[in-house]
mmCIF file of C-alpha atoms in Angstrom:
data_model
loop_
_atom_site.group_PDB
_atom_site.id
_atom_site.type_symbol
_atom_site.label_atom_id
_atom_site.label_comp_id
_atom_site.label_asym_id
_atom_site.label_seq_id
_atom_site.Cartn_x
_atom_site.Cartn_y
_atom_site.Cartn_z
ATOM 1 C CA MET A 90 20.257 -23.377 -16.814
ATOM 2 C CA GLU A 91 18.198 -21.500 -19.138
ATOM 3 C CA LYS A 92 18.988 -17.335 -19.586
ATOM 4 C CA ALA A 93 16.435 -14.670 -18.535
ATOM 5 C CA SER A 94 17.004 -12.490 -21.146
ATOM 6 C CA GLY A 95 15.202 -15.110 -23.769
ATOM 7 C CA PHE A 96 12.431 -13.265 -22.339
ATOM 8 C CA PRO A 97 10.719 -10.327 -22.920
ATOM 9 C CA LYS A 98 10.986 -6.986 -20.951
ATOM 10 C CA PHE A 99 9.021 -4.260 -20.630
ATOM 11 C CA GLU A 100 10.477 -0.373 -20.814
ATOM 12 C CA CYS A 101 9.395 0.934 -17.026
ATOM 13 C CA VAL A 102 9.184 4.857 -17.478
ATOM 14 C CA ILE A 103 10.715 5.740 -13.428
ATOM 15 C CA SER A 104 14.065 4.251 -14.815
ATOM 16 C CA ASN A 105 13.597 4.862 -18.897
ATOM 17 C CA THR A 106 15.228 1.357 -19.276
ATOM 18 C CA ASN A 107 14.147 -2.211 -20.191
ATOM 19 C CA GLU A 108 13.726 -4.614 -17.106
ATOM 20 C CA GLU A 109 12.656 -7.911 -16.323
ATOM 21 C CA TYR A 110 9.152 -9.132 -14.929
ATOM 22 C CA ASP A 111 10.488 -10.567 -11.881
ATOM 23 C CA SER A 112 12.350 -6.785 -11.221
ATOM 24 C CA GLU A 113 11.536 -5.459 -8.619
ATOM 25 C CA VAL A 114 10.435 -2.619 -9.374
ATOM 26 C CA GLU A 115 7.017 -4.452 -11.488
ATOM 27 C CA THR A 116 6.646 -6.333 -7.942
ATOM 28 C CA PHE A 117 6.275 -2.684 -6.132
ATOM 29 C CA PHE A 118 3.885 -1.457 -8.693
ATOM 30 C CA THR A 119 1.931 -5.208 -8.507
ATOM 31 C CA ALA A 120 1.338 -5.137 -4.321
ATOM 32 C CA LEU A 121 0.592 -1.420 -4.713
ATOM 33 C CA SER A 122 -2.149 -2.051 -7.215
ATOM 34 C CA SER A 123 -2.891 -5.424 -4.934
ATOM 35 C CA VAL A 124 -3.169 -3.427 -2.290
ATOM 36 C CA MET A 125 -5.732 -1.023 -4.384
ATOM 37 C CA SER A 126 -7.498 -3.350 -5.143
ATOM 38 C CA ASP A 127 -8.323 -4.888 -1.667
ATOM 39 C CA VAL A 128 -9.452 -1.287 -0.950
ATOM 40 C CA GLY A 129 -11.730 -0.753 -3.872
ATOM 41 C CA LEU A 130 -13.561 -4.634 -2.394
ATOM 42 C CA LEU A 131 -13.443 -2.265 0.893
ATOM 43 C CA LEU A 132 -15.253 0.765 -0.812
ATOM 44 C CA LEU A 133 -17.827 -1.931 -1.440
ATOM 45 C CA LYS A 134 -18.786 -3.450 1.603
ATOM 46 C CA ASP A 135 -17.730 -1.085 4.287
ATOM 47 C CA PRO A 136 -19.681 1.644 2.908
ATOM 48 C CA GLN A 137 -19.558 4.014 6.914
ATOM 49 C CA TRP A 138 -16.074 4.205 5.693
ATOM 50 C CA ILE A 139 -16.633 5.738 2.429
ATOM 51 C CA ASP A 140 -14.833 8.540 1.565
ATOM 52 C CA ASN A 141 -12.112 6.922 3.761
ATOM 53 C CA TYR A 142 -11.755 4.430 1.295
ATOM 54 C CA LYS A 143 -11.772 7.041 -1.171
ATOM 55 C CA LYS A 144 -9.183 9.131 0.051
ATOM 56 C CA ILE A 145 -6.790 6.383 0.461
ATOM 57 C CA LEU A 146 -7.614 5.457 -3.159
ATOM 58 C CA THR A 147 -6.507 8.348 -4.156
ATOM 59 C CA TYR A 148 -3.572 8.863 -1.895
ATOM 60 C CA LEU A 149 -1.885 5.507 -3.327
ATOM 61 C CA GLN A 150 -2.821 6.951 -7.457
ATOM 62 C CA ASP A 151 -1.081 10.143 -6.753
ATOM 63 C CA LEU A 152 1.928 8.149 -4.997
ATOM 64 C CA GLU A 153 2.149 5.722 -8.001
ATOM 65 C CA THR A 154 2.075 8.943 -9.614
ATOM 66 C CA SER A 155 4.499 10.653 -7.798
ATOM 67 C CA ILE A 156 6.851 7.508 -7.522
ATOM 68 C CA ILE A 157 6.839 8.197 -11.499
ATOM 69 C CA LEU A 158 7.131 11.148 -12.462
ATOM 70 C CA LYS A 159 9.130 12.385 -9.731
ATOM 71 C CA ARG A 160 7.703 15.475 -8.324
ATOM 72 C CA GLY A 161 4.920 16.584 -5.633
ATOM 73 C CA VAL A 162 5.180 14.301 -2.788
ATOM 74 C CA PRO A 163 1.292 12.175 -1.798
ATOM 75 C CA ASP A 164 -0.706 14.376 0.324
ATOM 76 C CA SER A 165 -1.073 11.806 3.654
ATOM 77 C CA GLU A 166 -2.378 14.146 5.933
ATOM 78 C CA PHE A 167 -6.006 12.252 6.699
ATOM 79 C CA LEU A 168 -4.329 9.873 7.075
ATOM 80 C CA LYS A 169 -2.853 11.153 10.703
ATOM 81 C CA SER A 170 -5.746 12.153 11.573
ATOM 82 C CA LEU A 171 -7.156 8.788 11.575
ATOM 83 C CA LEU A 172 -4.477 8.483 13.885
ATOM 84 C CA LEU A 173 -4.963 10.457 16.448
ATOM 85 C CA ALA A 174 -6.469 7.472 19.377
ATOM 86 C CA GLU A 175 -4.564 5.368 20.839
ATOM 87 C CA ASN A 176 -2.875 2.195 19.005
ATOM 88 C CA PRO A 177 -4.543 -0.617 19.062
ATOM 89 C CA ASP A 178 -2.660 -3.874 20.939
ATOM 90 C CA ASP A 179 -5.436 -6.425 19.197
ATOM 91 C CA GLU A 180 -3.957 -9.852 18.433
ATOM 92 C CA ILE A 181 -4.613 -10.585 14.580
ATOM 93 C CA LEU A 182 -6.720 -13.907 15.821
ATOM 94 C CA ASP A 183 -8.704 -12.570 18.547
ATOM 95 C CA VAL A 184 -9.875 -9.729 14.921
ATOM 96 C CA LEU A 185 -10.307 -12.521 12.495
ATOM 97 C CA LEU A 186 -12.388 -14.425 15.150
ATOM 98 C CA ARG A 187 -14.297 -11.646 16.495
ATOM 99 C CA ALA A 188 -15.340 -10.721 13.211
ATOM 100 C CA LYS A 189 -18.799 -11.608 11.972
ATOM 101 C CA ASP A 190 -18.120 -10.799 7.885
ATOM 102 C CA ASP A 191 -15.200 -10.546 5.742
ATOM 103 C CA ILE A 192 -13.953 -7.041 5.933
ATOM 104 C CA PRO A 193 -11.742 -7.546 9.285
ATOM 105 C CA ALA A 194 -9.963 -10.048 7.498
ATOM 106 C CA ILE A 195 -9.832 -7.600 4.015
ATOM 107 C CA LEU A 196 -8.518 -5.132 5.582
ATOM 108 C CA THR A 197 -5.790 -7.420 7.432
ATOM 109 C CA ARG A 198 -4.861 -8.408 4.102
ATOM 110 C CA ALA A 199 -4.900 -5.023 3.030
ATOM 111 C CA GLN A 200 -2.373 -3.073 5.240
ATOM 112 C CA THR A 201 -0.150 -6.582 5.172
ATOM 113 C CA LYS A 202 -0.045 -5.512 1.941
ATOM 114 C CA ALA A 203 0.452 -2.145 2.878
ATOM 115 C CA ARG A 204 3.586 -2.935 4.484
ATOM 116 C CA ASP A 205 4.970 -5.046 1.624
ATOM 117 C CA VAL A 206 5.029 -2.114 -0.541
ATOM 118 C CA GLY A 207 6.907 0.131 2.235
ATOM 119 C CA THR A 208 9.665 -2.651 2.328
ATOM 120 C CA LEU A 209 9.343 -2.976 -1.700
ATOM 121 C CA TYR A 210 9.672 1.153 -1.511
ATOM 122 C CA VAL A 211 12.839 1.154 0.318
ATOM 123 C CA ARG A 212 14.570 -1.435 -1.757
ATOM 124 C CA MET A 213 13.523 0.924 -4.292
ATOM 125 C CA SER A 214 15.138 3.128 -2.996
ATOM 126 C CA ARG A 215 18.140 2.220 -2.603
ATOM 127 C CA ILE A 216 19.045 1.128 -6.782
ATOM 128 C CA PRO A 217 20.648 3.795 -7.688
ATOM 129 C CA ARG A 218 18.709 4.364 -11.681
ATOM 130 C CA PHE A 219 15.316 3.937 -9.112
ATOM 131 C CA ALA A 220 15.794 6.086 -5.859
ATOM 132 C CA ASP A 221 14.798 9.516 -7.933
ATOM 133 C CA GLY A 222 11.276 8.255 -7.609
ATOM 134 C CA PHE A 223 11.920 6.496 -3.897
ATOM 135 C CA THR A 224 12.794 9.047 -2.055
ATOM 136 C CA VAL A 225 11.759 9.594 2.526
ATOM 137 C CA ASP A 226 9.506 12.087 1.813
ATOM 138 C CA ARG A 227 7.287 9.955 -0.848
ATOM 139 C CA PHE A 228 7.366 6.752 1.315
ATOM 140 C CA GLN A 229 5.905 9.682 4.729
ATOM 141 C CA GLY A 230 2.204 7.826 4.148
ATOM 142 C CA LEU A 231 2.788 4.178 3.823
ATOM 143 C CA PRO A 232 3.448 3.173 7.624
ATOM 144 C CA HIS A 233 0.883 5.853 8.281
ATOM 145 C CA LEU A 234 -1.707 3.483 5.684
ATOM 146 C CA ARG A 235 -0.908 0.493 7.500
ATOM 147 C CA LYS A 236 -1.629 1.082 10.849
ATOM 148 C CA VAL A 237 -4.969 3.097 9.067
ATOM 149 C CA LEU A 238 -6.978 -0.056 7.838
ATOM 150 C CA TRP A 239 -5.311 -2.412 11.054
ATOM 151 C CA ARG A 240 -7.305 -0.115 13.180
ATOM 152 C CA ARG A 241 -10.091 0.074 11.102
ATOM 153 C CA ALA A 242 -9.939 -3.912 10.885
ATOM 154 C CA VAL A 243 -9.872 -3.563 14.864
ATOM 155 C CA GLU A 244 -12.477 -1.093 15.155
ATOM 156 C CA TYR A 245 -14.880 -3.022 12.347
ATOM 157 C CA SER A 246 -14.357 -6.323 14.544
ATOM 158 C CA LYS A 247 -15.976 -4.915 17.541
ATOM 159 C CA LEU A 248 -19.192 -3.189 16.069
#
């Protein structure tokens, strides 16, 4: 069996180490970029919520910067303000069947990816060389983000 060490590595700005491309830190940032890409798509497709999507993108960029530079905590208060109403208990199937276009599907995908980002974040926090970047304080907005995206999917599917 061929060793993975023959593959090139990348310099990780968080740990200042050379990491394998299949490392969890690379997977985390790829997943974060994927969420940002979906939100960017929503920015173009759902103009009624354009300001919220811009704030979400700023939050995600601030989260990335905060993790890498190991300073500051991204402001997620606006996410909490979008969650003041009762949590919807709709099923994904109902939302997707009710949808009149692809926006609820994109929102559902984005909220699922946000959950994956949260899971990867917790894993990264357990690896000593990355733990300083992946703190509990920086994590706090991620569950709110997932809920905000899901709530918008439910609301939009009912329009």
